[in-house]
PDB file of C-alpha atoms in Angstrom:
ATOM      1  CA  UNK A 807     -37.207  66.615   8.039  1.00  0.00           C
ATOM      2  CA  UNK A 808     -38.528  67.437  11.487  1.00  0.00           C
ATOM      3  CA  UNK A 809     -36.407  69.006  14.241  1.00  0.00           C
ATOM      4  CA  UNK A 810     -36.829  67.206  17.576  1.00  0.00           C
ATOM      5  CA  UNK A 811     -35.118  69.270  20.284  1.00  0.00           C
ATOM      6  CA  UNK A 812     -33.856  66.068  21.912  1.00  0.00           C
ATOM      7  CA  UNK A 813     -33.894  62.346  21.274  1.00  0.00           C
ATOM      8  CA  UNK A 814     -34.092  61.602  25.008  1.00  0.00           C
ATOM      9  CA  UNK A 815     -37.595  60.780  26.313  1.00  0.00           C
ATOM     10  CA  UNK A 816     -38.906  63.361  28.778  1.00  0.00           C
ATOM     11  CA  UNK A 817     -38.951  62.599  32.511  1.00  0.00           C
ATOM     12  CA  UNK A 818     -41.455  59.889  33.350  1.00  0.00           C
ATOM     13  CA  UNK A 819     -41.758  58.635  29.765  1.00  0.00           C
ATOM     14  CA  UNK A 820     -40.630  55.168  28.759  1.00  0.00           C
ATOM     15  CA  UNK A 821     -39.133  54.014  25.450  1.00  0.00           C
ATOM     16  CA  UNK A 822     -39.848  50.364  24.627  1.00  0.00           C
ATOM     17  CA  UNK A 823     -41.109  47.971  21.942  1.00  0.00           C
ATOM     18  CA  UNK A 824     -44.896  47.788  21.839  1.00  0.00           C
ATOM     19  CA  UNK A 825     -46.078  44.273  21.047  1.00  0.00           C
ATOM     20  CA  UNK A 826     -49.062  44.127  18.693  1.00  0.00           C
ATOM     21  CA  UNK A 827     -50.842  41.572  16.527  1.00  0.00           C
ATOM     22  CA  UNK A 828     -48.767  42.886  13.598  1.00  0.00           C
ATOM     23  CA  UNK A 829     -45.365  42.857  15.249  1.00  0.00           C
ATOM     24  CA  UNK A 830     -43.399  45.154  17.515  1.00  0.00           C
ATOM     25  CA  UNK A 831     -43.147  48.926  17.155  1.00  0.00           C
ATOM     26  CA  UNK A 832     -40.794  51.314  18.958  1.00  0.00           C
ATOM     27  CA  UNK A 833     -42.690  53.812  21.096  1.00  0.00           C
ATOM     28  CA  UNK A 834     -42.246  56.565  23.652  1.00  0.00           C
ATOM     29  CA  UNK A 835     -45.039  56.172  26.204  1.00  0.00           C
ATOM     30  CA  UNK A 836     -45.708  59.019  28.653  1.00  0.00           C
ATOM     31  CA  UNK A 837     -48.237  58.476  31.478  1.00  0.00           C
ATOM     32  CA  UNK A 838     -50.591  61.022  32.965  1.00  0.00           C
ATOM     33  CA  UNK A 839     -48.854  63.301  35.474  1.00  0.00           C
ATOM     34  CA  UNK A 840     -49.031  62.387  39.148  1.00  0.00           C
ATOM     35  CA  UNK A 841     -52.129  63.728  40.843  1.00  0.00           C
ATOM     36  CA  UNK A 842     -53.914  64.501  37.580  1.00  0.00           C
ATOM     37  CA  UNK A 843     -57.205  62.819  36.675  1.00  0.00           C
ATOM     38  CA  UNK A 844     -56.746  60.676  33.538  1.00  0.00           C
ATOM     39  CA  UNK A 845     -58.769  61.948  30.594  1.00  0.00           C
ATOM     40  CA  UNK A 846     -57.656  59.642  27.797  1.00  0.00           C
ATOM     41  CA  UNK A 847     -54.857  58.263  25.650  1.00  0.00           C
ATOM     42  CA  UNK A 848     -53.443  59.620  22.392  1.00  0.00           C
ATOM     43  CA  UNK A 849     -51.559  57.728  19.687  1.00  0.00           C
ATOM     44  CA  UNK A 850     -49.135  59.986  17.792  1.00  0.00           C
ATOM     45  CA  UNK A 851     -47.873  59.170  14.267  1.00  0.00           C
ATOM     46  CA  UNK A 852     -44.824  61.030  12.865  1.00  0.00           C
ATOM     47  CA  UNK A 853     -44.246  62.211   9.310  1.00  0.00           C
ATOM     48  CA  UNK A 854     -41.977  61.266   6.418  1.00  0.00           C
ATOM     49  CA  UNK A 855     -38.326  60.932   7.523  1.00  0.00           C
ATOM     50  CA  UNK A 856     -39.454  61.717  11.085  1.00  0.00           C
ATOM     51  CA  UNK A 857     -39.836  59.589  14.196  1.00  0.00           C
ATOM     52  CA  UNK A 858     -41.564  59.256  17.542  1.00  0.00           C
ATOM     53  CA  UNK A 859     -39.056  61.737  19.022  1.00  0.00           C
ATOM     54  CA  UNK A 860     -40.747  64.528  17.068  1.00  0.00           C
ATOM     55  CA  UNK A 861     -43.429  64.486  19.769  1.00  0.00           C
ATOM     56  CA  UNK A 862     -41.040  64.631  22.749  1.00  0.00           C
ATOM     57  CA  UNK A 863     -41.885  68.289  23.534  1.00  0.00           C
ATOM     58  CA  UNK A 864     -45.614  67.466  23.802  1.00  0.00           C
ATOM     59  CA  UNK A 865     -45.553  64.646  26.348  1.00  0.00           C
ATOM     60  CA  UNK A 866     -45.135  66.680  29.534  1.00  0.00           C
ATOM     61  CA  UNK A 867     -47.724  69.403  28.820  1.00  0.00           C
ATOM     62  CA  UNK A 868     -50.250  66.787  27.694  1.00  0.00           C
ATOM     63  CA  UNK A 869     -49.549  64.633  30.773  1.00  0.00           C
ATOM     64  CA  UNK A 870     -50.342  67.687  32.883  1.00  0.00           C
ATOM     65  CA  UNK A 871     -53.719  67.928  31.133  1.00  0.00           C
ATOM     66  CA  UNK A 872     -54.545  64.300  31.921  1.00  0.00           C
ATOM     67  CA  UNK A 873     -53.532  62.582  28.707  1.00  0.00           C
ATOM     68  CA  UNK A 874     -51.299  59.570  28.275  1.00  0.00           C
ATOM     69  CA  UNK A 875     -49.416  59.941  24.999  1.00  0.00           C
ATOM     70  CA  UNK A 876     -47.844  57.159  22.951  1.00  0.00           C
ATOM     71  CA  UNK A 877     -45.653  58.220  20.022  1.00  0.00           C
ATOM     72  CA  UNK A 878     -44.722  55.458  17.601  1.00  0.00           C
ATOM     73  CA  UNK A 879     -42.204  54.726  14.867  1.00  0.00           C
ATOM     74  CA  UNK A 880     -44.083  53.187  11.950  1.00  0.00           C
ATOM     75  CA  UNK A 881     -42.980  50.028  10.192  1.00  0.00           C
ATOM     76  CA  UNK A 882     -39.477  50.531   8.768  1.00  0.00           C
ATOM     77  CA  UNK A 883     -39.179  53.941  10.425  1.00  0.00           C
ATOM     78  CA  UNK A 884     -36.151  54.619  12.673  1.00  0.00           C
ATOM     79  CA  UNK A 885     -36.323  52.006  15.467  1.00  0.00           C
ATOM     80  CA  UNK A 886     -39.243  49.908  14.159  1.00  0.00           C
ATOM     81  CA  UNK A 887     -38.147  47.015  11.986  1.00  0.00           C
ATOM     82  CA  UNK A 888     -39.259  46.304   8.453  1.00  0.00           C
ATOM     83  CA  UNK A 889     -37.945  44.884   5.188  1.00  0.00           C
ATOM     84  CA  UNK A 890     -35.131  46.746   3.441  1.00  0.00           C
ATOM     85  CA  UNK A 891     -36.293  46.187  -0.131  1.00  0.00           C
ATOM     86  CA  UNK A 892     -39.913  44.930  -0.129  1.00  0.00           C
ATOM     87  CA  UNK A 893     -41.989  48.017  -0.863  1.00  0.00           C
ATOM     88  CA  UNK A 894     -45.283  46.080  -0.606  1.00  0.00           C
ATOM     89  CA  UNK A 895     -44.834  45.967   3.187  1.00  0.00           C
ATOM     90  CA  UNK A 896     -45.235  49.757   3.203  1.00  0.00           C
ATOM     91  CA  UNK A 897     -48.399  50.030   1.132  1.00  0.00           C
ATOM     92  CA  UNK A 898     -50.725  52.515   2.793  1.00  0.00           C
ATOM     93  CA  UNK A 899     -53.293  49.841   3.604  1.00  0.00           C
ATOM     94  CA  UNK A 900     -50.632  47.798   5.393  1.00  0.00           C
ATOM     95  CA  UNK A 901     -49.466  50.809   7.413  1.00  0.00           C
ATOM     96  CA  UNK A 902     -53.081  51.620   8.290  1.00  0.00           C
ATOM     97  CA  UNK A 903     -53.585  48.080   9.607  1.00  0.00           C
ATOM     98  CA  UNK A 904     -50.468  48.609  11.733  1.00  0.00           C
ATOM     99  CA  UNK A 905     -52.112  51.674  13.287  1.00  0.00           C
ATOM    100  CA  UNK A 906     -55.242  49.675  14.146  1.00  0.00           C
ATOM    101  CA  UNK A 907     -53.048  47.075  15.843  1.00  0.00           C
ATOM    102  CA  UNK A 908     -51.118  49.781  17.717  1.00  0.00           C
ATOM    103  CA  UNK A 909     -54.366  51.339  18.977  1.00  0.00           C
ATOM    104  CA  UNK A 910     -55.566  47.957  20.212  1.00  0.00           C
ATOM    105  CA  UNK A 911     -52.269  47.289  21.989  1.00  0.00           C
ATOM    106  CA  UNK A 912     -52.209  50.715  23.637  1.00  0.00           C
ATOM    107  CA  UNK A 913     -55.810  50.345  24.758  1.00  0.00           C
ATOM    108  CA  UNK A 914     -58.541  51.679  22.494  1.00  0.00           C
ATOM    109  CA  UNK A 915     -60.356  53.968  22.161  1.00  0.00           C
ATOM    110  CA  UNK A 916     -57.592  56.519  21.603  1.00  0.00           C
ATOM    111  CA  UNK A 917     -57.278  60.010  20.193  1.00  0.00           C
ATOM    112  CA  UNK A 918     -55.343  59.630  16.930  1.00  0.00           C
ATOM    113  CA  UNK A 919     -52.866  62.291  15.739  1.00  0.00           C
ATOM    114  CA  UNK A 920     -50.980  62.138  12.450  1.00  0.00           C
ATOM    115  CA  UNK A 921     -48.287  64.587  11.367  1.00  0.00           C
ATOM    116  CA  UNK A 922     -47.937  65.071   7.594  1.00  0.00           C
ATOM    117  CA  UNK A 923     -47.478  61.579   6.084  1.00  0.00           C
ATOM    118  CA  UNK A 924     -48.643  60.259   9.451  1.00  0.00           C
ATOM    119  CA  UNK A 925     -51.897  62.124   8.914  1.00  0.00           C
ATOM    120  CA  UNK A 926     -52.530  60.343   5.635  1.00  0.00           C
ATOM    121  CA  UNK A 927     -51.803  56.989   7.260  1.00  0.00           C
ATOM    122  CA  UNK A 928     -54.061  57.933  10.192  1.00  0.00           C
ATOM    123  CA  UNK A 929     -56.833  58.856   7.744  1.00  0.00           C
ATOM    124  CA  UNK A 930     -56.476  55.484   6.016  1.00  0.00           C
ATOM    125  CA  UNK A 931     -56.719  53.708   9.390  1.00  0.00           C
ATOM    126  CA  UNK A 932     -59.902  55.570  10.301  1.00  0.00           C
ATOM    127  CA  UNK A 933     -61.414  54.730   6.918  1.00  0.00           C
ATOM    128  CA  UNK A 934     -60.608  51.048   7.487  1.00  0.00           C
ATOM    129  CA  UNK A 935     -62.164  51.031  10.972  1.00  0.00           C
ATOM    130  CA  UNK A 936     -63.080  54.138  13.010  1.00  0.00           C
ATOM    131  CA  UNK A 937     -64.156  52.239  16.126  1.00  0.00           C
ATOM    132  CA  UNK A 938     -60.755  52.276  17.943  1.00  0.00           C
ATOM    133  CA  UNK A 939     -60.634  56.074  17.840  1.00  0.00           C
ATOM    134  CA  UNK A 940     -62.191  58.873  19.875  1.00  0.00           C
ATOM    135  CA  UNK A 941     -61.029  61.587  17.469  1.00  0.00           C
ATOM    136  CA  UNK A 942     -58.660  62.292  14.592  1.00  0.00           C
ATOM    137  CA  UNK A 943     -56.258  65.236  14.454  1.00  0.00           C
ATOM    138  CA  UNK A 944     -54.529  65.925  11.141  1.00  0.00           C
ATOM    139  CA  UNK A 945     -51.463  68.060  11.840  1.00  0.00           C
ATOM    140  CA  UNK A 946     -49.893  69.742   8.806  1.00  0.00           C
ATOM    141  CA  UNK A 947     -51.414  67.005   6.656  1.00  0.00           C
ATOM    142  CA  UNK A 948     -53.438  67.898   3.596  1.00  0.00           C
ATOM    143  CA  UNK A 949     -56.270  66.453   1.548  1.00  0.00           C
ATOM    144  CA  UNK A 950     -54.228  64.863  -1.245  1.00  0.00           C
ATOM    145  CA  UNK A 951     -50.703  64.909  -2.711  1.00  0.00           C
ATOM    146  CA  UNK A 952     -48.011  67.290  -1.494  1.00  0.00           C
ATOM    147  CA  UNK A 953     -47.134  70.520  -3.300  1.00  0.00           C
ATOM    148  CA  UNK A 954     -45.245  70.450  -6.588  1.00  0.00           C
ATOM    149  CA  UNK A 955     -42.018  71.756  -5.081  1.00  0.00           C
ATOM    150  CA  UNK A 956     -42.054  69.068  -2.394  1.00  0.00           C
ATOM    151  CA  UNK A 957     -42.859  66.399  -4.984  1.00  0.00           C
ATOM    152  CA  UNK A 958     -39.665  67.372  -6.780  1.00  0.00           C
ATOM    153  CA  UNK A 959     -37.654  66.946  -3.577  1.00  0.00           C
ATOM    154  CA  UNK A 960     -39.202  63.557  -2.881  1.00  0.00           C
ATOM    155  CA  UNK A 961     -38.453  62.430  -6.442  1.00  0.00           C
ATOM    156  CA  UNK A 962     -34.813  63.459  -6.013  1.00  0.00           C
ATOM    157  CA  UNK A 963     -34.649  61.423  -2.824  1.00  0.00           C
ATOM    158  CA  UNK A 964     -36.267  58.371  -4.401  1.00  0.00           C
ATOM    159  CA  UNK A 965     -33.904  58.569  -7.389  1.00  0.00           C
ATOM    160  CA  UNK A 966     -30.913  58.834  -5.059  1.00  0.00           C
ATOM    161  CA  UNK A 967     -32.018  55.872  -2.942  1.00  0.00           C
ATOM    162  CA  UNK A 968     -32.196  53.734  -6.083  1.00  0.00           C
ATOM    163  CA  UNK A 969     -28.458  54.090  -6.703  1.00  0.00           C
ATOM    164  CA  UNK A 970     -26.861  55.169  -3.394  1.00  0.00           C
ATOM    165  CA  UNK A 971     -26.592  53.851   0.148  1.00  0.00           C
ATOM    166  CA  UNK A 972     -28.468  55.547   2.969  1.00  0.00           C
ATOM    167  CA  UNK A 973     -25.175  56.921   4.295  1.00  0.00           C
ATOM    168  CA  UNK A 974     -24.221  58.441   0.949  1.00  0.00           C
ATOM    169  CA  UNK A 975     -27.678  59.939   0.497  1.00  0.00           C
ATOM    170  CA  UNK A 976     -27.389  61.542   3.945  1.00  0.00           C
ATOM    171  CA  UNK A 977     -24.038  63.062   3.031  1.00  0.00           C
ATOM    172  CA  UNK A 978     -25.468  64.366  -0.219  1.00  0.00           C
ATOM    173  CA  UNK A 979     -28.440  65.966   1.531  1.00  0.00           C
ATOM    174  CA  UNK A 980     -26.150  67.677   4.025  1.00  0.00           C
ATOM    175  CA  UNK A 981     -23.964  69.033   1.254  1.00  0.00           C
ATOM    176  CA  UNK A 982     -26.967  70.466  -0.602  1.00  0.00           C
ATOM    177  CA  UNK A 983     -28.620  72.262   2.317  1.00  0.00           C
ATOM    178  CA  UNK A 984     -27.499  75.667   3.617  1.00  0.00           C
ATOM    179  CA  UNK A 985     -27.003  75.618   7.407  1.00  0.00           C
ATOM    180  CA  UNK A 986     -29.440  78.466   7.979  1.00  0.00           C
ATOM    181  CA  UNK A 987     -32.379  76.763   6.235  1.00  0.00           C
ATOM    182  CA  UNK A 988     -35.597  76.761   8.258  1.00  0.00           C
ATOM    183  CA  UNK A 989     -38.142  73.974   8.669  1.00  0.00           C
ATOM    184  CA  UNK A 990     -40.506  74.459   5.728  1.00  0.00           C
ATOM    185  CA  UNK A 991     -41.134  70.938   4.541  1.00  0.00           C
ATOM    186  CA  UNK A 992     -40.816  67.198   4.911  1.00  0.00           C
ATOM    187  CA  UNK A 993     -37.226  67.048   3.657  1.00  0.00           C
ATOM    188  CA  UNK A 994     -35.847  70.152   5.322  1.00  0.00           C
ATOM    189  CA  UNK A 995     -32.412  70.018   6.893  1.00  0.00           C
ATOM    190  CA  UNK A 996     -30.157  72.423   8.785  1.00  0.00           C
ATOM    191  CA  UNK A 997     -30.605  70.548  12.031  1.00  0.00           C
ATOM    192  CA  UNK A 998     -28.640  70.876  15.240  1.00  0.00           C
ATOM    193  CA  UNK A 999     -27.844  67.434  16.601  1.00  0.00           C
ATOM    194  CA  UNK A1000     -26.283  65.842  13.531  1.00  0.00           C
ATOM    195  CA  UNK A1001     -25.222  62.586  15.176  1.00  0.00           C
ATOM    196  CA  UNK A1002     -28.724  61.717  16.409  1.00  0.00           C
ATOM    197  CA  UNK A1003     -30.305  62.858  13.168  1.00  0.00           C
ATOM    198  CA  UNK A1004     -27.886  60.822  11.085  1.00  0.00           C
ATOM    199  CA  UNK A1005     -28.534  57.797  13.309  1.00  0.00           C
ATOM    200  CA  UNK A1006     -32.274  58.237  12.798  1.00  0.00           C
ATOM    201  CA  UNK A1007     -31.838  58.610   9.042  1.00  0.00           C
ATOM    202  CA  UNK A1008     -29.771  55.415   8.836  1.00  0.00           C
ATOM    203  CA  UNK A1009     -32.444  53.577  10.849  1.00  0.00           C
ATOM    204  CA  UNK A1010     -35.030  54.112   8.128  1.00  0.00           C
ATOM    205  CA  UNK A1011     -35.535  51.302   5.640  1.00  0.00           C
ATOM    206  CA  UNK A1012     -34.966  52.414   2.026  1.00  0.00           C
ATOM    207  CA  UNK A1013     -38.097  50.632   0.807  1.00  0.00           C
ATOM    208  CA  UNK A1014     -40.164  52.495   3.394  1.00  0.00           C
ATOM    209  CA  UNK A1015     -38.879  55.875   2.227  1.00  0.00           C
ATOM    210  CA  UNK A1016     -39.407  55.011  -1.436  1.00  0.00           C
ATOM    211  CA  UNK A1017     -42.912  53.614  -0.921  1.00  0.00           C
ATOM    212  CA  UNK A1018     -44.171  56.341   1.390  1.00  0.00           C
ATOM    213  CA  UNK A1019     -42.530  59.023  -0.729  1.00  0.00           C
ATOM    214  CA  UNK A1020     -44.532  57.727  -3.675  1.00  0.00           C
ATOM    215  CA  UNK A1021     -47.687  57.856  -1.524  1.00  0.00           C
ATOM    216  CA  UNK A1022     -47.066  61.512  -0.700  1.00  0.00           C
ATOM    217  CA  UNK A1023     -46.798  62.331  -4.409  1.00  0.00           C
ATOM    218  CA  UNK A1024     -49.857  60.367  -5.550  1.00  0.00           C
ATOM    219  CA  UNK A1025     -52.299  60.436  -2.608  1.00  0.00           C
ATOM    220  CA  UNK A1026     -55.874  61.018  -3.830  1.00  0.00           C
ATOM    221  CA  UNK A1027     -58.332  63.371  -2.181  1.00  0.00           C
ATOM    222  CA  UNK A1028     -60.307  61.260   0.318  1.00  0.00           C
ATOM    223  CA  UNK A1029     -61.800  64.086   2.343  1.00  0.00           C
ATOM    224  CA  UNK A1030     -65.325  63.236   1.213  1.00  0.00           C
ATOM    225  CA  UNK A1031     -64.931  59.664   2.463  1.00  0.00           C
ATOM    226  CA  UNK A1032     -63.520  60.867   5.762  1.00  0.00           C
ATOM    227  CA  UNK A1033     -66.270  63.460   6.272  1.00  0.00           C
ATOM    228  CA  UNK A1034     -68.818  60.639   6.173  1.00  0.00           C
ATOM    229  CA  UNK A1035     -67.254  59.043   9.272  1.00  0.00           C
ATOM    230  CA  UNK A1036     -68.949  59.937  12.574  1.00  0.00           C
ATOM    231  CA  UNK A1037     -65.830  61.098  14.418  1.00  0.00           C
ATOM    232  CA  UNK A1038     -64.652  64.471  15.767  1.00  0.00           C
ATOM    233  CA  UNK A1039     -61.967  65.967  13.488  1.00  0.00           C
ATOM    234  CA  UNK A1040     -59.291  68.561  14.139  1.00  0.00           C
ATOM    235  CA  UNK A1041     -57.106  70.197  11.486  1.00  0.00           C
ATOM    236  CA  UNK A1042     -54.034  71.869  13.001  1.00  0.00           C
ATOM    237  CA  UNK A1043     -51.174  73.560  11.198  1.00  0.00           C
ATOM    238  CA  UNK A1044     -48.618  76.295  11.448  1.00  0.00           C
ATOM    239  CA  UNK A1045     -49.258  79.710   9.955  1.00  0.00           C
ATOM    240  CA  UNK A1046     -47.015  78.824   6.988  1.00  0.00           C
ATOM    241  CA  UNK A1047     -46.532  75.494   5.240  1.00  0.00           C
ATOM    242  CA  UNK A1048     -44.766  74.715   1.961  1.00  0.00           C
ATOM    243  CA  UNK A1049     -45.872  71.079   1.925  1.00  0.00           C
ATOM    244  CA  UNK A1050     -49.611  71.812   1.865  1.00  0.00           C
ATOM    245  CA  UNK A1051     -50.523  75.516   1.582  1.00  0.00           C
ATOM    246  CA  UNK A1052     -52.475  76.793   4.575  1.00  0.00           C
ATOM    247  CA  UNK A1053     -55.537  77.850   2.488  1.00  0.00           C
ATOM    248  CA  UNK A1054     -55.781  74.237   1.291  1.00  0.00           C
ATOM    249  CA  UNK A1055     -55.814  73.075   4.929  1.00  0.00           C
ATOM    250  CA  UNK A1056     -58.442  75.708   5.742  1.00  0.00           C
ATOM    251  CA  UNK A1057     -60.657  74.350   2.970  1.00  0.00           C
ATOM    252  CA  UNK A1058     -60.135  70.771   4.105  1.00  0.00           C
ATOM    253  CA  UNK A1059     -61.257  71.699   7.615  1.00  0.00           C
ATOM    254  CA  UNK A1060     -64.449  73.220   6.201  1.00  0.00           C
ATOM    255  CA  UNK A1061     -65.148  70.101   4.157  1.00  0.00           C
ATOM    256  CA  UNK A1062     -64.621  67.923   7.248  1.00  0.00           C
ATOM    257  CA  UNK A1063     -66.644  70.210   9.536  1.00  0.00           C
ATOM    258  CA  UNK A1064     -63.498  70.009  11.651  1.00  0.00           C
ATOM    259  CA  UNK A1065     -62.195  72.136  14.476  1.00  0.00           C
ATOM    260  CA  UNK A1066     -59.425  74.318  13.007  1.00  0.00           C
ATOM    261  CA  UNK A1067     -56.287  75.563  14.753  1.00  0.00           C
ATOM    262  CA  UNK A1068     -53.518  77.678  13.229  1.00  0.00           C
ATOM    263  CA  UNK A1069     -50.419  77.963  15.419  1.00  0.00           C
ATOM    264  CA  UNK A1070     -48.832  81.409  15.060  1.00  0.00           C
ATOM    265  CA  UNK A1071     -45.083  81.348  14.519  1.00  0.00           C
ATOM    266  CA  UNK A1072     -45.079  77.695  13.447  1.00  0.00           C
ATOM    267  CA  UNK A1073     -44.424  76.142  10.049  1.00  0.00           C
ATOM    268  CA  UNK A1074     -44.650  72.499   8.957  1.00  0.00           C
ATOM    269  CA  UNK A1075     -43.860  71.075  12.415  1.00  0.00           C
ATOM    270  CA  UNK A1076     -45.925  72.915  15.062  1.00  0.00           C
ATOM    271  CA  UNK A1077     -45.059  70.121  17.514  1.00  0.00           C
ATOM    272  CA  UNK A1078     -41.424  71.285  17.549  1.00  0.00           C
ATOM    273  CA  UNK A1079     -41.840  74.928  16.448  1.00  0.00           C
ATOM    274  CA  UNK A1080     -44.430  75.829  19.126  1.00  0.00           C
ATOM    275  CA  UNK A1081     -44.903  72.765  21.350  1.00  0.00           C
ATOM    276  CA  UNK A1082     -46.748  74.383  24.269  1.00  0.00           C
ATOM    277  CA  UNK A1083     -49.291  76.058  22.006  1.00  0.00           C
ATOM    278  CA  UNK A1084     -49.709  72.834  20.020  1.00  0.00           C
ATOM    279  CA  UNK A1085     -50.179  70.710  23.137  1.00  0.00           C
ATOM    280  CA  UNK A1086     -52.739  73.181  24.457  1.00  0.00           C
ATOM    281  CA  UNK A1087     -54.678  73.015  21.197  1.00  0.00           C
ATOM    282  CA  UNK A1088     -54.656  69.205  21.245  1.00  0.00           C
ATOM    283  CA  UNK A1089     -55.858  68.999  24.844  1.00  0.00           C
ATOM    284  CA  UNK A1090     -58.547  71.667  24.396  1.00  0.00           C
ATOM    285  CA  UNK A1091     -59.915  69.748  21.417  1.00  0.00           C
ATOM    286  CA  UNK A1092     -59.770  66.393  23.161  1.00  0.00           C
ATOM    287  CA  UNK A1093     -61.485  67.862  26.242  1.00  0.00           C
ATOM    288  CA  UNK A1094     -64.382  68.885  23.974  1.00  0.00           C
ATOM    289  CA  UNK A1095     -64.946  65.420  22.485  1.00  0.00           C
ATOM    290  CA  UNK A1096     -67.546  62.946  23.809  1.00  0.00           C
ATOM    291  CA  UNK A1097     -66.323  60.601  26.512  1.00  0.00           C
ATOM    292  CA  UNK A1098     -66.351  56.934  25.455  1.00  0.00           C
ATOM    293  CA  UNK A1099     -64.859  53.703  26.746  1.00  0.00           C
TER     294      UNK A1099
END
């Protein structure tokens, strides 16, 4: 689980429900800083058990570089509605179509960023239709299924959700995790603001967690398909990652002919571990991409 430093939007940003052709999605929308020439818009997709607040530390530095940033809760994720029990609503193809609708509502073309699970959903959206996007950044998101150790953790979660309420699962996770644990994977705990984190956890729909957890454990390698798309790619990660090993991300970047960034001192969530360095890497990459729209 990611570690947002705060659940409050940064100064100047606005939290609201974005209306799209596929329903409403909760977003944090940060405009370009006053006096700065606009350079583009980015759509930011969080990872498994995460939310739009995971990108809060990036909004201000990216606004200062001329980029509007819109972070979104996916269907059934935190403050975006979705069915409690219908897993078909969270099939990857359905979530990818949501992203296409979000990009259209925000104002395509946009730079697309996906963190972890969000990267796999972003990839699926690009493979459905690349035209709404100026670039794709995969942050701590690998070529196929997650590592074996993380698959075991996801299976434990899915098994628990089948027989326990969300509140009881949260209590069980807290009891299992040592308070000093660091952020090394999708399901990591040891977080500071327990009330906000519990509220976020309870906002997730069980069917969404079960369906997307299964996707993380069974995702095929689609790098070859993605490499055939005429779009600038960026693979960014921390220097250590237990969810997809860094050498695997290095190889994926080579296969994609992608720009590659490794953030020193960061692990699975560079956006919260080293936000200024991550924002700088995003903006430098976006500045280098062709101007369209």
